[in-house]
Amino acid sequence: MPSPTESTFPRPVFRLMVAPDRVGKVQPADVRKIPALGIFDWSRNADGTFSPMIRVKEAWLRVSEAEKLPLGVSAEVMFKLIKGGFVMGSAPAPHSTIINISDLLRHIEECAEDPNYWTSERKRRYAEGM
């Protein structure tokens, strides 16, 4: 879906038409085929044009940045979930912990689907997380 300001400020997305007699001719790409937000690679078509191919990557954020997402989960809770083994996380450097957002969302959905998710063993693992 195009952004509200796209009619005023169109996204500068181009594809390169490659042909023996016209190398480097630039034409605007069809922006309806490209998501408004996403990571994509250019894939070469048989006719020499390029099309966007979505590349799915796991989203990793610093816990301090993930805390700002509208999920209602504090940084302290995220640290406990990582250390308790409920959510994938990593400390790539001292004083810098990152969390896998896809895994955090999976955990939130899992808890929402199962009202008895927090068994006594899971509560113990969570409490020992810090």
Coordinates of C-alpha atoms in Angstrom, one line a residue:
M1 CA 0.0 0.0 0.0
P2 CA 1.5 3.3 -1.0
S3 CA 2.3 5.8 1.8
P4 CA 0.1 8.9 2.1
T5 CA 2.8 11.2 0.9
E6 CA 3.8 9.0 -2.1
S7 CA 1.9 11.0 -4.6
T8 CA 3.8 14.1 -3.5
F9 CA 7.2 12.4 -2.8
P10 CA 7.4 9.2 -4.8
R11 CA 10.0 6.6 -3.7
P12 CA 13.1 6.6 -5.9
V13 CA 13.0 3.0 -7.0
F14 CA 14.5 2.1 -10.4
R15 CA 15.2 -1.0 -12.4
L16 CA 17.9 -1.3 -15.0
M17 CA 16.9 -2.3 -18.5
V18 CA 19.7 -4.4 -20.0
A19 CA 19.7 -4.9 -23.7
P20 CA 22.5 -5.1 -26.3
D21 CA 21.7 -1.7 -27.8
R22 CA 20.6 0.1 -24.6
V23 CA 22.9 -0.6 -21.7
G24 CA 22.2 1.5 -18.6
K25 CA 18.8 2.9 -19.5
V26 CA 17.0 3.7 -16.3
Q27 CA 13.2 3.5 -16.1
P28 CA 11.0 3.8 -13.0
A29 CA 10.0 0.5 -11.5
D30 CA 6.4 -0.4 -10.6
V31 CA 6.3 0.6 -6.9
R32 CA 3.1 -1.4 -6.3
K33 CA 5.3 -4.6 -6.5
I34 CA 7.6 -3.4 -3.8
P35 CA 6.5 -3.3 -0.1
A36 CA 6.6 0.0 1.7
L37 CA 8.9 -1.5 4.2
G38 CA 11.1 -4.5 3.7
I39 CA 14.5 -5.9 2.6
F40 CA 14.7 -7.1 -1.0
D41 CA 17.2 -8.1 -3.6
W42 CA 17.0 -7.5 -7.3
S43 CA 16.4 -10.7 -9.4
R44 CA 17.3 -10.8 -13.1
N45 CA 14.4 -11.7 -15.4
A46 CA 14.7 -13.5 -18.7
D47 CA 14.0 -10.3 -20.7
G48 CA 16.9 -8.5 -19.0
T49 CA 14.8 -6.5 -16.5
F50 CA 15.1 -6.8 -12.7
S51 CA 12.3 -7.5 -10.2
P52 CA 12.3 -7.1 -6.5
M53 CA 12.5 -10.4 -4.5
I54 CA 11.7 -10.1 -0.8
R55 CA 14.5 -11.4 1.5
V56 CA 13.2 -12.4 4.9
K57 CA 15.6 -11.9 7.8
E58 CA 15.1 -12.3 11.5
A59 CA 14.9 -9.0 13.3
W60 CA 17.4 -8.5 16.2
L61 CA 17.2 -5.4 18.4
R62 CA 19.0 -4.2 21.4
V63 CA 16.8 -4.8 24.5
S64 CA 16.7 -1.1 25.2
E65 CA 15.3 -0.5 21.6
A66 CA 12.9 -3.5 21.8
E67 CA 11.5 -2.0 25.0
K68 CA 10.2 0.9 23.0
L69 CA 8.1 -1.3 20.8
P70 CA 4.3 -1.3 21.7
L71 CA 4.4 -4.8 23.2
G72 CA 4.1 -3.9 26.9
V73 CA 7.2 -5.9 27.8
S74 CA 9.9 -4.1 29.9
A75 CA 13.7 -4.6 29.5
E76 CA 13.9 -6.4 32.8
V77 CA 11.3 -9.0 31.7
M78 CA 13.1 -9.4 28.3
F79 CA 16.4 -10.1 30.2
K80 CA 14.7 -12.7 32.3
L81 CA 13.1 -14.3 29.2
I82 CA 16.4 -14.6 27.5
K83 CA 18.3 -15.9 30.5
G84 CA 15.5 -18.4 31.3
G85 CA 15.7 -19.7 27.8
F86 CA 12.2 -18.7 26.7
V87 CA 13.3 -16.3 24.0
M88 CA 16.4 -16.2 21.7
G89 CA 18.9 -13.5 22.7
S90 CA 22.6 -12.9 22.7
A91 CA 25.2 -10.6 24.2
P92 CA 27.5 -9.9 21.3
A93 CA 29.5 -7.4 23.5
P94 CA 29.7 -6.5 27.1
H95 CA 26.8 -4.4 28.2
S96 CA 25.0 -5.0 24.9
T97 CA 22.2 -7.6 24.8
I98 CA 20.1 -8.2 21.7
I99 CA 16.8 -10.1 21.4
N100 CA 15.2 -11.8 18.5
I101 CA 11.9 -10.0 17.9
S102 CA 10.3 -12.8 15.9
D103 CA 10.9 -15.2 18.8
L104 CA 9.6 -12.7 21.3
L105 CA 6.4 -12.3 19.3
R106 CA 6.1 -16.1 19.1
H107 CA 6.5 -16.4 22.9
I108 CA 3.8 -13.7 23.4
E109 CA 1.4 -15.6 21.1
E110 CA 2.2 -18.9 22.8
C111 CA 1.3 -17.4 26.2
A112 CA -1.9 -15.9 24.8
E113 CA -3.0 -19.2 23.4
D114 CA -2.3 -21.3 26.5
P115 CA -3.7 -19.8 29.7
N116 CA -1.9 -22.5 31.7
Y117 CA 1.5 -21.7 30.1
W118 CA 3.2 -20.6 33.3
T119 CA 3.7 -23.9 35.1
S120 CA 5.6 -24.0 38.4
E121 CA 8.7 -25.2 36.6
R122 CA 8.5 -22.3 34.0
K123 CA 7.9 -19.8 36.8
R124 CA 11.1 -21.1 38.6
R125 CA 13.1 -20.8 35.3
Y126 CA 11.8 -17.3 34.9
A127 CA 12.6 -16.3 38.5
E128 CA 16.1 -17.6 38.2
G129 CA 16.6 -15.7 34.9
M130 CA 18.3 -12.8 36.6

